[in-house]
Short mmCIF file of C-alpha atoms in Angstrom, two decimals:
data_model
loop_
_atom_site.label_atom_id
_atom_site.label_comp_id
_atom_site.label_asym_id
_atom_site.label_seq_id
_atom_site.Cartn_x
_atom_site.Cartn_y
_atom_site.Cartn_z
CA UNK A 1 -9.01 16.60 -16.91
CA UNK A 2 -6.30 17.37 -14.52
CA UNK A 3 -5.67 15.06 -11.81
CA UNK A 4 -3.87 15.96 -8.29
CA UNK A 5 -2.73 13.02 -6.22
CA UNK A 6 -2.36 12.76 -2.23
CA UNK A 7 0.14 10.71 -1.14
CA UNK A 8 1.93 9.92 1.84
CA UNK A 9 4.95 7.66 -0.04
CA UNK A 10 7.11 9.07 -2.78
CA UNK A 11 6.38 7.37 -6.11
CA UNK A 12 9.26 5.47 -7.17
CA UNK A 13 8.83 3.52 -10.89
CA UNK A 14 11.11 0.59 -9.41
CA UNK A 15 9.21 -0.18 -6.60
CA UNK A 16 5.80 -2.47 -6.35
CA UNK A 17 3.54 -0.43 -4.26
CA UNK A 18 2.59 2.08 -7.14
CA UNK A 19 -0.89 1.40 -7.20
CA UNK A 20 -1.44 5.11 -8.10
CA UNK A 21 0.84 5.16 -10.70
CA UNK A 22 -0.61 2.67 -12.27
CA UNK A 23 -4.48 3.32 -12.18
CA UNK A 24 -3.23 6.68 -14.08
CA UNK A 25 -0.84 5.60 -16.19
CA UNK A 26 -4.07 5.98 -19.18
CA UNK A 27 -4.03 9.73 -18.67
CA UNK A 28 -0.95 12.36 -19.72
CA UNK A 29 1.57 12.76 -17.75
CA UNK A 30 0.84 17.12 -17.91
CA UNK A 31 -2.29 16.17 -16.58
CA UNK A 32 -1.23 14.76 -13.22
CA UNK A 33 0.29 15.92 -10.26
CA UNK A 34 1.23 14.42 -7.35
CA UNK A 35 2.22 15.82 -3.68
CA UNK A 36 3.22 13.65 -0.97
CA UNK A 37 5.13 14.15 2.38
CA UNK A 38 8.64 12.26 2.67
CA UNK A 39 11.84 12.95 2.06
CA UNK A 40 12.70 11.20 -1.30
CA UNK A 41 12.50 12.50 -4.73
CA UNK A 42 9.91 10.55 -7.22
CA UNK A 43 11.65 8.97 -10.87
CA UNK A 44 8.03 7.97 -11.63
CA UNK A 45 7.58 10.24 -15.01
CA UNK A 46 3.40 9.35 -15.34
CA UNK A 47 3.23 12.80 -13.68
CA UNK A 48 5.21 15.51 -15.32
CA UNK A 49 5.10 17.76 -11.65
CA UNK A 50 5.18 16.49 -8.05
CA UNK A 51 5.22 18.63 -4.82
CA UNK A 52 7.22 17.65 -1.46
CA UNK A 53 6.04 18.81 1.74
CA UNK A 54 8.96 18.05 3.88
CA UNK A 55 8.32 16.58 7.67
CA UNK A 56 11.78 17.62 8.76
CA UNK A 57 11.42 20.91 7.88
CA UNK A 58 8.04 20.96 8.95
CA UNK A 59 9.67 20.62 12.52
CA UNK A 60 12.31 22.43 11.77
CA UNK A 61 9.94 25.43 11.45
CA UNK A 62 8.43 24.76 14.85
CA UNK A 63 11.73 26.87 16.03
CA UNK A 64 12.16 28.93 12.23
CA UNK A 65 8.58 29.75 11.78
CA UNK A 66 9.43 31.55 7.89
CA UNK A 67 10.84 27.92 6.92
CA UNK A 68 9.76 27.06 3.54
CA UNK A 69 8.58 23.71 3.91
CA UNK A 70 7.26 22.33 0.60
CA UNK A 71 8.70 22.81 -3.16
CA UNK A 72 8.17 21.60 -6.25
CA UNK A 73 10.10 18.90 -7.83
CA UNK A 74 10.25 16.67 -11.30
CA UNK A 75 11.55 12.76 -12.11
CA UNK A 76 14.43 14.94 -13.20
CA UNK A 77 15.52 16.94 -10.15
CA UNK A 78 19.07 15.94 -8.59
CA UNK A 79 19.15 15.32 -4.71
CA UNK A 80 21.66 17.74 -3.22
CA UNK A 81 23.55 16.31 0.04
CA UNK A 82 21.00 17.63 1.77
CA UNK A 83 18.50 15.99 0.53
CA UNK A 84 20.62 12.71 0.96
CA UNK A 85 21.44 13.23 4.34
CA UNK A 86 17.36 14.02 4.91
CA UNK A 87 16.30 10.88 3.05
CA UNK A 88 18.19 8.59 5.25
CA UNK A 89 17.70 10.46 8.37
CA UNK A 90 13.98 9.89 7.60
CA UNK A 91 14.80 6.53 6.94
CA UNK A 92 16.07 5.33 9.85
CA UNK A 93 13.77 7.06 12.02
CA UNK A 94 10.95 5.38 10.32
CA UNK A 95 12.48 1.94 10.82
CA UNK A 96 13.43 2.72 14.57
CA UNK A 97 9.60 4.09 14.87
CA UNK A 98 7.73 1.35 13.57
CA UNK A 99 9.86 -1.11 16.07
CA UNK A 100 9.51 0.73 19.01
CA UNK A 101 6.64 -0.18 21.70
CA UNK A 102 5.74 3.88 21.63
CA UNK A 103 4.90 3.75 17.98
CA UNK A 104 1.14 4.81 18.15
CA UNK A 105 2.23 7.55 21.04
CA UNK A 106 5.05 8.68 18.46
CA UNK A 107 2.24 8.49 15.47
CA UNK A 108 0.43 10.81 18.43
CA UNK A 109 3.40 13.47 18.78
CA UNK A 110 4.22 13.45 15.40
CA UNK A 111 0.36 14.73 14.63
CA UNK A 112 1.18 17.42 17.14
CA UNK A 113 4.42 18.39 15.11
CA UNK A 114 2.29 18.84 11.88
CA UNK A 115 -0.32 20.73 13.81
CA UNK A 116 2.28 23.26 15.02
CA UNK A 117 4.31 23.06 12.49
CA UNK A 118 4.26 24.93 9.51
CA UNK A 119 3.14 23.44 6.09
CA UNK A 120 0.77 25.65 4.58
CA UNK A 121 3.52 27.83 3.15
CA UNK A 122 3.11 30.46 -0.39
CA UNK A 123 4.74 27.62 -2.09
CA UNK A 124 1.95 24.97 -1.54
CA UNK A 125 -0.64 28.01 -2.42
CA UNK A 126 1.25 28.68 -5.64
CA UNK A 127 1.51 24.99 -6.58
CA UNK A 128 -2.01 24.57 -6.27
CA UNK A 129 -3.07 27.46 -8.16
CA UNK A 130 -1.07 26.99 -10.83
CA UNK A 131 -1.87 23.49 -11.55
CA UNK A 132 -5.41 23.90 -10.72
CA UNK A 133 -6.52 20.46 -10.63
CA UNK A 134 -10.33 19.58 -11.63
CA UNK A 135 -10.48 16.44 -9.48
CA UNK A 136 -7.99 15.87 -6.10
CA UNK A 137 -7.83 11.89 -5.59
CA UNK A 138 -6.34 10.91 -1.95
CA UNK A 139 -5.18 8.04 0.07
CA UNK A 140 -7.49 8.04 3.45
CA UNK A 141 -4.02 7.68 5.35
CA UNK A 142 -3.76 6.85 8.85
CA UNK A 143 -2.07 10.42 8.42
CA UNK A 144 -4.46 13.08 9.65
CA UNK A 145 -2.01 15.51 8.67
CA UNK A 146 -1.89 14.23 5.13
CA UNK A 147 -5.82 14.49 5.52
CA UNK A 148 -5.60 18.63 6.66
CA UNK A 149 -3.99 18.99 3.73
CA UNK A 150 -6.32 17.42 1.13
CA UNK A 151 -8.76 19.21 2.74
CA UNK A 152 -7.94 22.44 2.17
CA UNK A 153 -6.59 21.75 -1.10
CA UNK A 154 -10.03 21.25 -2.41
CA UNK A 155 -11.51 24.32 -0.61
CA UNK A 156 -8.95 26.20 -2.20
CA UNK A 157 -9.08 25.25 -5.55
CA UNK A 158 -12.90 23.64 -5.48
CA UNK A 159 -11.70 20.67 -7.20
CA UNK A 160 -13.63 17.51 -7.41
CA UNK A 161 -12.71 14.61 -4.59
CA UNK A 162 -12.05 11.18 -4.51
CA UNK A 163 -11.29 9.13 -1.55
CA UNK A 164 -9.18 5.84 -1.39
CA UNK A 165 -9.51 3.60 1.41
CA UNK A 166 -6.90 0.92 1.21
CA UNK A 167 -6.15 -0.23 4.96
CA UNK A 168 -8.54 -0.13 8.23
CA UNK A 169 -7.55 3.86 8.98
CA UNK A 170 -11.11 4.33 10.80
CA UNK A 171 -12.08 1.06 13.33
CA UNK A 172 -11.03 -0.08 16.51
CA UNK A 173 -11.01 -3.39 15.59
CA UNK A 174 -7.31 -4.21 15.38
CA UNK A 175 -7.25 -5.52 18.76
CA UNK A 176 -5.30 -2.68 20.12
CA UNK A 177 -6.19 -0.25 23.61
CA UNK A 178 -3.01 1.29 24.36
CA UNK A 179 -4.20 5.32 25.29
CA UNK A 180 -1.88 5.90 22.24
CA UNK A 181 -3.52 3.70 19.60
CA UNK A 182 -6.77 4.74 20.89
CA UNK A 183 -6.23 8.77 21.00
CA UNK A 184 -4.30 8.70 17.16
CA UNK A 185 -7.31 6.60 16.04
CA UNK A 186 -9.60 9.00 17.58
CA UNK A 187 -7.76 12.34 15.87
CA UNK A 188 -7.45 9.95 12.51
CA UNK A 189 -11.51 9.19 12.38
CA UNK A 190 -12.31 12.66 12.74
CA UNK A 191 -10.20 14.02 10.09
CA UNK A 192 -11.45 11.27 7.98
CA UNK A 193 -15.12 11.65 8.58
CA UNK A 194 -14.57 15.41 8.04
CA UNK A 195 -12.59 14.85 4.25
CA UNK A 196 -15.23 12.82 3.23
CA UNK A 197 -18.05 15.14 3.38
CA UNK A 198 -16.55 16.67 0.37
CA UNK A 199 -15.82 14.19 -1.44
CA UNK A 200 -18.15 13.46 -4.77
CA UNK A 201 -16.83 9.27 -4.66
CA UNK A 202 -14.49 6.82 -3.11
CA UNK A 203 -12.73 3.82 -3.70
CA UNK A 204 -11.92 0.72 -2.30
CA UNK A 205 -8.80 -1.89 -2.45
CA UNK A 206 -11.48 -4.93 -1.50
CA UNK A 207 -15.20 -6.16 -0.68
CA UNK A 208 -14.61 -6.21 3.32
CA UNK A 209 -13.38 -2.78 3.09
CA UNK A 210 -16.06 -1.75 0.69
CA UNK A 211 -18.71 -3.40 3.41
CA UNK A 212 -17.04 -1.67 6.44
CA UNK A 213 -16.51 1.45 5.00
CA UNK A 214 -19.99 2.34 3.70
CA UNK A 215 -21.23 1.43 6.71
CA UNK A 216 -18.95 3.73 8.84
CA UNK A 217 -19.02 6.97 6.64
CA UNK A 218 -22.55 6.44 4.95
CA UNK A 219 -21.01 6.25 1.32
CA UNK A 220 -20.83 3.67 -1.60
CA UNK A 221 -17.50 3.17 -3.11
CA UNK A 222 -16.39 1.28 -6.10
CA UNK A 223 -14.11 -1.40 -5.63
CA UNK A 224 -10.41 -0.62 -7.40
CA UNK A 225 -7.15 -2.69 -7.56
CA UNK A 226 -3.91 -2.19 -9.25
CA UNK A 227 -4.63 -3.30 -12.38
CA UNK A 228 -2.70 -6.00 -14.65
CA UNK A 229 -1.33 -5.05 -18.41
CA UNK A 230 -1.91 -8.03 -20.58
CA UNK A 231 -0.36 -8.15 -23.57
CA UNK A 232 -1.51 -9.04 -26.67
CA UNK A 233 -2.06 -12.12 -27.08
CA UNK A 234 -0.68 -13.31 -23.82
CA UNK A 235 -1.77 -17.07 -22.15
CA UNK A 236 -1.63 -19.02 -19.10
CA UNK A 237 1.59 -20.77 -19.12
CA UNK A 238 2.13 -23.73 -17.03
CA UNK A 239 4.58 -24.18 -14.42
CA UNK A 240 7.76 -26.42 -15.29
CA UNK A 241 8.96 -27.46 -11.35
CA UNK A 242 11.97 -27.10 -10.23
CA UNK A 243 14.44 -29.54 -8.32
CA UNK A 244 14.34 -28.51 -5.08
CA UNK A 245 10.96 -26.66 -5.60
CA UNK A 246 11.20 -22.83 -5.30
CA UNK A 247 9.15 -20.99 -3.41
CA UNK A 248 9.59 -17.19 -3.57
CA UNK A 249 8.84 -14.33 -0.93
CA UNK A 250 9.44 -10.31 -2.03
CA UNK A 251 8.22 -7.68 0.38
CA UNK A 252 8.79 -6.41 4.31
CA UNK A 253 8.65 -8.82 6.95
CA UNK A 254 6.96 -6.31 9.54
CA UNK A 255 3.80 -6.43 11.89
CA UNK A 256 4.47 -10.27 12.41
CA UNK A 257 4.96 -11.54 9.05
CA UNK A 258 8.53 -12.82 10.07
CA UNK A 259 6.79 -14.96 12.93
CA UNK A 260 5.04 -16.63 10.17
CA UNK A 261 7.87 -16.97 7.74
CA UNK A 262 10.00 -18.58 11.01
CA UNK A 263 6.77 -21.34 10.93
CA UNK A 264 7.16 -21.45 7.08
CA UNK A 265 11.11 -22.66 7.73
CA UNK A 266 9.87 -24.91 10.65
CA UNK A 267 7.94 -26.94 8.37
CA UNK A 268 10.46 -26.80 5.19
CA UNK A 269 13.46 -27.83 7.85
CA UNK A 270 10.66 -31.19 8.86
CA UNK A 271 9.81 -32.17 4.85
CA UNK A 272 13.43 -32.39 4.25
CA UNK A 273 14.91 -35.86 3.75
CA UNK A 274 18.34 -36.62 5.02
CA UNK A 275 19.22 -33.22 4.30
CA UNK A 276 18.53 -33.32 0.79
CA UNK A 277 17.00 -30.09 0.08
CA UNK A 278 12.92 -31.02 -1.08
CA UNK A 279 12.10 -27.41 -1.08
CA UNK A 280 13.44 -23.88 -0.51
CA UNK A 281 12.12 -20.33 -0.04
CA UNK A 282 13.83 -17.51 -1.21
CA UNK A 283 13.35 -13.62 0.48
CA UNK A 284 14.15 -10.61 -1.07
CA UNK A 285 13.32 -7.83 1.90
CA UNK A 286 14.37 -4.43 2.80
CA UNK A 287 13.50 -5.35 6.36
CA UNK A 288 16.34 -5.04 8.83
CA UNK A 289 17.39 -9.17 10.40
CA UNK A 290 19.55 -9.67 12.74
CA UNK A 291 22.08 -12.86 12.72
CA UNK A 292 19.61 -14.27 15.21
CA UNK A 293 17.20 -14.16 12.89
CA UNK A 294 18.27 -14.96 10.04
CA UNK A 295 19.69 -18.26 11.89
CA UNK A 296 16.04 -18.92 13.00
CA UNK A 297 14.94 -19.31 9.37
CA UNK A 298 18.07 -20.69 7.61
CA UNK A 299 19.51 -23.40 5.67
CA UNK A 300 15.83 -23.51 4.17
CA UNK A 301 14.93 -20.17 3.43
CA UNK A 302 17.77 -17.49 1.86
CA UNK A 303 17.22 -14.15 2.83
CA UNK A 304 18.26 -11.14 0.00
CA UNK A 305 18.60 -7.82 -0.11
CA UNK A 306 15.15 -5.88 -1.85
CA UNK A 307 15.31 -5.71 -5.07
CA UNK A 308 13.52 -3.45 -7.98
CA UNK A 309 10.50 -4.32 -9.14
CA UNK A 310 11.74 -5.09 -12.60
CA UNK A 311 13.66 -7.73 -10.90
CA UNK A 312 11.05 -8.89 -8.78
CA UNK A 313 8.68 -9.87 -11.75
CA UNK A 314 11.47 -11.26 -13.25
CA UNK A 315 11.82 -13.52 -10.20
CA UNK A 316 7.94 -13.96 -9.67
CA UNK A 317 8.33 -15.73 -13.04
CA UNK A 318 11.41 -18.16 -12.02
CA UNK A 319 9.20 -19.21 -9.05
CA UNK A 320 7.32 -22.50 -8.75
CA UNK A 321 5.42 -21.04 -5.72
CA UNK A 322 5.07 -17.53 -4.89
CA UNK A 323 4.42 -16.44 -0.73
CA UNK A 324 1.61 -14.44 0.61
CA UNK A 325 2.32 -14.13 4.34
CA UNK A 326 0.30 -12.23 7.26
CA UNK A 327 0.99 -12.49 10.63
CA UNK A 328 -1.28 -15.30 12.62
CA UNK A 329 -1.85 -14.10 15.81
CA UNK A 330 -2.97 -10.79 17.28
CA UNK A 331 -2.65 -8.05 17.32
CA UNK A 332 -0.44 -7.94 14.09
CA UNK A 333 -2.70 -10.44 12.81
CA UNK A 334 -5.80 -7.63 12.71
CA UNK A 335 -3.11 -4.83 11.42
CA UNK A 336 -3.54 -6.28 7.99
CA UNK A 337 -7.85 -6.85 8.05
CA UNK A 338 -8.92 -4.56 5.64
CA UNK A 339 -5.77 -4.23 3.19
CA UNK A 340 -5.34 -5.79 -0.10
CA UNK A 341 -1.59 -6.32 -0.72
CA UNK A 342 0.02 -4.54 -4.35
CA UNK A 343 1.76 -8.01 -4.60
CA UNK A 344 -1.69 -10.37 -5.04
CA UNK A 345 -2.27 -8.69 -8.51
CA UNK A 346 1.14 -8.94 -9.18
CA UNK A 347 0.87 -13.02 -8.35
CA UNK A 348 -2.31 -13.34 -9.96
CA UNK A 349 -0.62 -12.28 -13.70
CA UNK A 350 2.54 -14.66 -13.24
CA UNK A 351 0.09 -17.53 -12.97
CA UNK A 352 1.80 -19.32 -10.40
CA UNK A 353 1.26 -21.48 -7.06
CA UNK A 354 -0.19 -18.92 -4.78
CA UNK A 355 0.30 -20.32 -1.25
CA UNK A 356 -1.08 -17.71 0.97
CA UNK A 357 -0.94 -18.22 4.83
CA UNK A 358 -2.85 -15.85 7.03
CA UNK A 359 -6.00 -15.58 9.41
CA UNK A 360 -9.24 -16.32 7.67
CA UNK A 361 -10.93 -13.89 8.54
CA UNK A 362 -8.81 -10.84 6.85
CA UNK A 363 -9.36 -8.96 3.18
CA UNK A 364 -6.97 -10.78 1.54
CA UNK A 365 -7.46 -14.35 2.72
CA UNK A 366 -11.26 -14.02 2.14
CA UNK A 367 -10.93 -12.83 -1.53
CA UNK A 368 -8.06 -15.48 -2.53
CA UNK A 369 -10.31 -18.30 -0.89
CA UNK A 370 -13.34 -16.79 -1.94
CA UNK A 371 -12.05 -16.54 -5.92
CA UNK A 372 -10.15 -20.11 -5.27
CA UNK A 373 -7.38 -18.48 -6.55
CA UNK A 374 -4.25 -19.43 -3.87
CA UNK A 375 -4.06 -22.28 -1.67
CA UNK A 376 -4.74 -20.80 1.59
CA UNK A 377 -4.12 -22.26 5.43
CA UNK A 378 -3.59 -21.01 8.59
CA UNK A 379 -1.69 -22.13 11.07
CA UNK A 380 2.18 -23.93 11.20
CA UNK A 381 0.02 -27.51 10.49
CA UNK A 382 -1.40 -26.41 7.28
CA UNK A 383 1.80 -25.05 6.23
CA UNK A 384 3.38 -27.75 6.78
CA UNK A 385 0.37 -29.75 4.61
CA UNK A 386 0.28 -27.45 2.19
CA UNK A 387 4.16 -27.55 0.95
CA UNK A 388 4.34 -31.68 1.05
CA UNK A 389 1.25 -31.46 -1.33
CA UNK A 390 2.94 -29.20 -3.69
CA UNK A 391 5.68 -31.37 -3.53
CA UNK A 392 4.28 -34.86 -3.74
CA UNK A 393 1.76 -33.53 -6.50
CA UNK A 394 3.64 -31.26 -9.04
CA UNK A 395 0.22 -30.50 -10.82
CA UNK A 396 -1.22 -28.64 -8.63
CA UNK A 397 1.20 -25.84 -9.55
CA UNK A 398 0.11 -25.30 -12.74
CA UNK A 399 -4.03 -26.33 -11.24
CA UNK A 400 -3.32 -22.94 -8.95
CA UNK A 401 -1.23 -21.14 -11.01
CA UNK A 402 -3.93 -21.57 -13.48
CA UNK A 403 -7.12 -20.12 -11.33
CA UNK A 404 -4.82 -17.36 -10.03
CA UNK A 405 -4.27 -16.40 -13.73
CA UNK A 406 -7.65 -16.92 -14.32
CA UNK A 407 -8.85 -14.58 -11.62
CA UNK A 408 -6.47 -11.91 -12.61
CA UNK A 409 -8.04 -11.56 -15.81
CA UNK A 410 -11.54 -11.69 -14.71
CA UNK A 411 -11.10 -9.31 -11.81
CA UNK A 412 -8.35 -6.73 -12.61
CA UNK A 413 -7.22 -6.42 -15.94
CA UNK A 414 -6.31 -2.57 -17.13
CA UNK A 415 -9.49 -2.13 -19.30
CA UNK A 416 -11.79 -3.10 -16.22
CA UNK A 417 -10.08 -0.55 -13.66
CA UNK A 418 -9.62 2.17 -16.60
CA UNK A 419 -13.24 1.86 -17.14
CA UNK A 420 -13.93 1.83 -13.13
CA UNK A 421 -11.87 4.57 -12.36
CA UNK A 422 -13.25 6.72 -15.24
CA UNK A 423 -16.84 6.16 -13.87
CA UNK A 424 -15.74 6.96 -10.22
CA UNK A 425 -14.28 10.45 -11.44
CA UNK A 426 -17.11 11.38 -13.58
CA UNK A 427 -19.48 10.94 -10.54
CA UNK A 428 -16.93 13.14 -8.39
CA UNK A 429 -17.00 15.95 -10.90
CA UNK A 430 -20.66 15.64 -11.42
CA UNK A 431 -20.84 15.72 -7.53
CA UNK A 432 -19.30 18.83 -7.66
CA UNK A 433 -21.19 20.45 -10.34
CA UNK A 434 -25.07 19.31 -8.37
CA UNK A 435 -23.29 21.47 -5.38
CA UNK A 436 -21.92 24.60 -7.39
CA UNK A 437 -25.65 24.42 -8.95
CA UNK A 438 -27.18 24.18 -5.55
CA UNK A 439 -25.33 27.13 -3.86
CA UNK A 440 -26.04 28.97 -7.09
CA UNK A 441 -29.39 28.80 -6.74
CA UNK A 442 -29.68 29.12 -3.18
CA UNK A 443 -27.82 32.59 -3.53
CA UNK A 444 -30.15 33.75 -5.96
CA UNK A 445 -33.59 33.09 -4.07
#
């Protein structure tokens, strides 16, 4: 079976969010094939071939229509300067983007730039006929462009579909009605709704996105995490406190998670006793701070420069309490509804202290509360509760750590999603073969 992949990020093997990678890692690397649209080259070798479809040459080729926009390119291929230069270009713009007050009105021109521009080049054609995939697997983006291009990607090669829905990339119910949230949710919906009419399956990261997303596009998808690799013979260990206790943070502080990690510092600066540190939090975040902020949050919680994920694990294991934070109040608070963080599964298999802080009412919150898996609260009181408990009563780190282990290995071990995901692309290709038949026969009568 040969798999093509749809996806906006570059995979990276150092980096958490490789959900992808991961649910594939089963199947040969010749067998999978990933394109996705930013200007990075993947060192992930689970796929042997990837395909870049470059944005800034897709505008470039708004003025040089012949621009070849898209190539193909392998864990092994060496960025010239120009790809350098490209990668941080992008990466600044995305940074400045996702701060500005425009962003949904820039998420609006950028469409347009994709619509004009030119990315269905003889080198996209070529890649797809020559790997030829049986089943195309995609990330329902809030990308329409992304979306164009599955879609014609499995008219062209009449490959089996599978569609992943792991954020809210189809409501209006993130609290938002600027004209340009409204009008790139409008052109998102309707590229979604049109993808999914050929798709055999889908997929989804939780149960609330599950329940809102068969309702919106009539379907019935399976529910699929990043899964956890046990090894052999691996237990629950407990947790061994430290002195101060550590709590541990690794991710972006964006769409108002730094709000709530400013609350988190409030209440560590208030539990402190004549300065004697009682408890710390430590950040690792590629997120741009200022001084400012950084001074807002400080002596209590350190803030570090990302690190890989190698190093991150490592960390997660050091921890005596490991951070979940979403923002509190709206709108960022609704940003985050339907999605189902990368990091929980990674918490759940280090078997420590989950204390999670976020709305109630959002994906993750309800499954780590539902599963009793993560001490949950919020608002700046229950923080503030929940860190002299953990404190006063050492136990109840290993008591959580414990039922987060324990819910990682009833709910997302490898052999559960291997066996989920192989189910969800058999009923894709057999999808696709009930429709060949059909228009078969209905050419013959």
């Amino acid at each position: 079976m040969r798999i093509l992949i749809f996806s906006v990020q570059c995979p990276h093997s150092s980096v958490g969010d490789n959900t992808f990678s991961e649910l594939f890692s089963s199947f040969p690397p010749e067998q999978l094939a990933t394109l996705y649209i930013r200007e990075e080259l993947p060192d992930d070798t689970r796929c042997a071939t990837y395909f870049q479809v470059s944005e800034q040459k897709v505008l470039h080729s708004l003025l040089h229509p012949r621009t070849e926009t898209g190539r193909v390119v392998t864990p092994q291929t060496a960025p010239t300067e120009e790809d350098k230069a490209a990668g941080e270009a992008a990466r600044a713009l995305y940074v400045r983007g996702r701060q500005a007050r425009t962003y949904h009105l820039r998420q609006c021109l950028r469409e347009a730039v994709w619509w004009l521009g030119r990315w269905h080049t003889p080198a996209l054609d070529s890649f797809l006929d020559d790997f030829h995939p049986d089943v195309i697997v995609f990330d329902m983006s809030n990308y329409a462009h992304l979306t164009r291009m599955v879609r014609y990607a499995i008219r062209r090669t009449g490959a089996a579909a599978v569609g992943f829905l792991w954020d809210d990339t189809f409501t209006y119910r993130q609290g938002l009605h600027s004209p340009g949230f409204l009008l790139w949710r409008w052109i998102n919906r309707r590229a979604l709704r049109r993808v999914s009419r050929l798709c055999g399956a889908f997929c989804a990261i939780s149960q609330k996105t599950k329940q809102e997303a068969d309702a919106f596009f009539g379907i019935d998808c399976r529910i699929v995490t990043k899964p956890i690799r046990y090894a052999p013979g691996e237990t629950f260990c407990p947790t061994v406190p430290h002195q101060p206790l550590r709590l541990l943070y690794t991710g972006n502080l964006l769409t108002g998670r730094f709000d709530t990690l400013c609350l988190l510092a409030e209440a560590l600066r208030e539990i402190q006793t004549d300065g004697v540190p009682r408890v710390v939090a430590d950040v690792y975040t590629a997120t741009p701070l200022t001084e400012a902020d950084m001074s807002r949050v400080s002596p209590w919680v350190i803030i570090h420069p990302a690190i890989p994920q190698p190093q991150v694990l490592e960390k997660q294991g050091e921890a005596d309490v490991l951070l979940f934070l979403e923002a509190l109040t709206p709108p960022e608070s609704r940003i985050s509804r339907l999605s189902f963080s990368t990091k929980i599964t990674d918490y759940l298999h280090a078997g420590k202290c989950i204390l999670a802080v976020g709305p109630p009412d959002v994906a993750p919150m309800e499954y780590l509360q539902g599963e009793d898996a993560a001490l949950c609260v919020h608002d700046r009181a229950g923080i503030r509760q929940a860190v002299t408990r953990l404190f006063d009563d050492p136990s109840l780190l290993s008591a959580y750590g414990e039922r987060a282990y324990a819910c990682g290995r009833r709910n997302h071990s490898k052999e559960l999603m291997d066996s989920r995901l192989r189910a969800v692309l058999d009923t894709a290709l057999a999808a696709r073969d009930r429709q060949k038949a059909h228009r078969g026969g209905g050419g013959g009568s």
